[in-house]
């Protein structure tokens, strides 16, 4: 082989190595930037206002009241015992869920008097 072939081969190899190195660094930098952006977005969403508002809680409470009225109506008719049992269970579950959402969004504040 001639010297020009060796020079071209070494130059190509050096170019490929440099390209690989810089692509590796660019990929790591882009990954870190995307990861940081995702972490920042998660923190912003966590710090934002609670997902359960007072209006949501009131709506769930009104639905529970409507289910209670439905149960009171169905109890007057024979043959609806299965439906009454099912709706009573759903009403209890909805009430518990509304309370759980409320406590998750607005945790109780401890007073110094309550702690003592």
GROMACS .gro file of C-alpha atoms in nm:
model
  116
    1UNK     CA    1   0.000   0.000   0.000
    2UNK     CA    2   0.102   0.351  -0.054
    3UNK     CA    3   0.152   0.617   0.210
    4UNK     CA    4  -0.153   0.810   0.088
    5UNK     CA    5  -0.375   0.512   0.167
    6UNK     CA    6  -0.240   0.497   0.523
    7UNK     CA    7  -0.293   0.870   0.573
    8UNK     CA    8  -0.650   0.852   0.442
    9UNK     CA    9  -0.726   0.543   0.656
   10UNK     CA   10  -0.586   0.704   0.974
   11UNK     CA   11  -0.773   1.028   0.897
   12UNK     CA   12  -1.102   0.842   0.846
   13UNK     CA   13  -1.050   0.643   1.166
   14UNK     CA   14  -0.974   0.960   1.363
   15UNK     CA   15  -1.282   1.127   1.214
   16UNK     CA   16  -1.506   0.834   1.304
   17UNK     CA   17  -1.370   0.824   1.657
   18UNK     CA   18  -1.420   1.199   1.700
   19UNK     CA   19  -1.772   1.178   1.556
   20UNK     CA   20  -1.859   0.889   1.787
   21UNK     CA   21  -1.720   1.073   2.089
   22UNK     CA   22  -1.911   1.393   2.014
   23UNK     CA   23  -2.233   1.204   1.936
   24UNK     CA   24  -2.198   1.020   2.269
   25UNK     CA   25  -2.153   1.350   2.454
   26UNK     CA   26  -2.445   1.511   2.269
   27UNK     CA   27  -2.674   1.216   2.345
   28UNK     CA   28  -2.584   1.226   2.715
   29UNK     CA   29  -2.640   1.602   2.726
   30UNK     CA   30  -2.979   1.571   2.551
   31UNK     CA   31  -3.082   1.288   2.785
   32UNK     CA   32  -2.983   1.491   3.092
   33UNK     CA   33  -3.169   1.796   2.959
   34UNK     CA   34  -3.483   1.591   2.898
   35UNK     CA   35  -3.456   1.423   3.237
   36UNK     CA   36  -3.414   1.759   3.410
   37UNK     CA   37  -3.713   1.896   3.219
   38UNK     CA   38  -3.922   1.597   3.329
   39UNK     CA   39  -3.818   1.635   3.692
   40UNK     CA   40  -3.890   2.007   3.680
   41UNK     CA   41  -4.235   1.944   3.528
   42UNK     CA   42  -4.317   1.684   3.794
   43UNK     CA   43  -4.218   1.928   4.068
   44UNK     CA   44  -4.432   2.202   3.914
   45UNK     CA   45  -4.731   1.972   3.892
   46UNK     CA   46  -4.681   1.860   4.251
   47UNK     CA   47  -4.648   2.217   4.374
   48UNK     CA   48  -4.953   2.340   4.181
   49UNK     CA   49  -5.296   2.374   4.334
   50UNK     CA   50  -5.464   2.057   4.462
   51UNK     CA   51  -5.658   1.854   4.211
   52UNK     CA   52  -5.962   1.831   4.439
   53UNK     CA   53  -6.141   2.159   4.479
   54UNK     CA   54  -6.420   2.250   4.716
   55UNK     CA   55  -6.665   2.234   4.424
   56UNK     CA   56  -6.555   1.876   4.346
   57UNK     CA   57  -6.608   1.773   4.706
   58UNK     CA   58  -6.951   1.937   4.715
   59UNK     CA   59  -7.048   1.760   4.391
   60UNK     CA   60  -6.951   1.422   4.535
   61UNK     CA   61  -7.144   1.500   4.852
   62UNK     CA   62  -7.452   1.593   4.646
   63UNK     CA   63  -7.422   1.269   4.447
   64UNK     CA   64  -7.409   1.077   4.775
   65UNK     CA   65  -7.723   1.258   4.891
   66UNK     CA   66  -7.897   1.170   4.563
   67UNK     CA   67  -7.801   0.806   4.605
   68UNK     CA   68  -7.946   0.817   4.956
   69UNK     CA   69  -8.273   0.950   4.817
   70UNK     CA   70  -8.275   0.673   4.555
   71UNK     CA   71  -8.225   0.412   4.827
   72UNK     CA   72  -8.510   0.559   5.031
   73UNK     CA   73  -8.734   0.544   4.724
   74UNK     CA   74  -8.640   0.189   4.624
   75UNK     CA   75  -8.693   0.053   4.974
   76UNK     CA   76  -9.065   0.118   4.933
   77UNK     CA   77  -9.088  -0.124   4.639
   78UNK     CA   78  -9.070  -0.500   4.686
   79UNK     CA   79  -8.803  -0.692   4.496
   80UNK     CA   80  -8.543  -0.415   4.494
   81UNK     CA   81  -8.342  -0.541   4.791
   82UNK     CA   82  -8.043  -0.634   4.575
   83UNK     CA   83  -8.035  -0.289   4.416
   84UNK     CA   84  -8.076  -0.119   4.754
   85UNK     CA   85  -7.783  -0.318   4.895
   86UNK     CA   86  -7.567  -0.238   4.593
   87UNK     CA   87  -7.646   0.136   4.600
   88UNK     CA   88  -7.589   0.154   4.977
   89UNK     CA   89  -7.245  -0.002   4.928
   90UNK     CA   90  -7.164   0.240   4.644
   91UNK     CA   91  -7.284   0.531   4.857
   92UNK     CA   92  -7.052   0.433   5.143
   93UNK     CA   93  -6.762   0.390   4.899
   94UNK     CA   94  -6.831   0.729   4.738
   95UNK     CA   95  -6.847   0.898   5.077
   96UNK     CA   96  -6.516   0.739   5.178
   97UNK     CA   97  -6.360   0.838   4.846
   98UNK     CA   98  -6.478   1.199   4.882
   99UNK     CA   99  -6.331   1.214   5.232
  100UNK     CA  100  -6.005   1.060   5.112
  101UNK     CA  101  -5.977   1.312   4.826
  102UNK     CA  102  -6.053   1.598   5.063
  103UNK     CA  103  -5.788   1.488   5.312
  104UNK     CA  104  -5.532   1.437   5.034
  105UNK     CA  105  -5.593   1.785   4.895
  106UNK     CA  106  -5.637   1.968   5.224
  107UNK     CA  107  -5.454   1.787   5.507
  108UNK     CA  108  -5.563   1.876   5.856
  109UNK     CA  109  -5.357   2.143   6.029
  110UNK     CA  110  -5.247   2.054   6.379
  111UNK     CA  111  -5.300   2.316   6.645
  112UNK     CA  112  -5.074   2.347   6.947
  113UNK     CA  113  -5.380   2.291   7.169
  114UNK     CA  114  -5.472   1.969   6.986
  115UNK     CA  115  -5.120   1.828   7.019
  116UNK     CA  116  -5.113   1.882   7.396
   0.00000   0.00000   0.00000
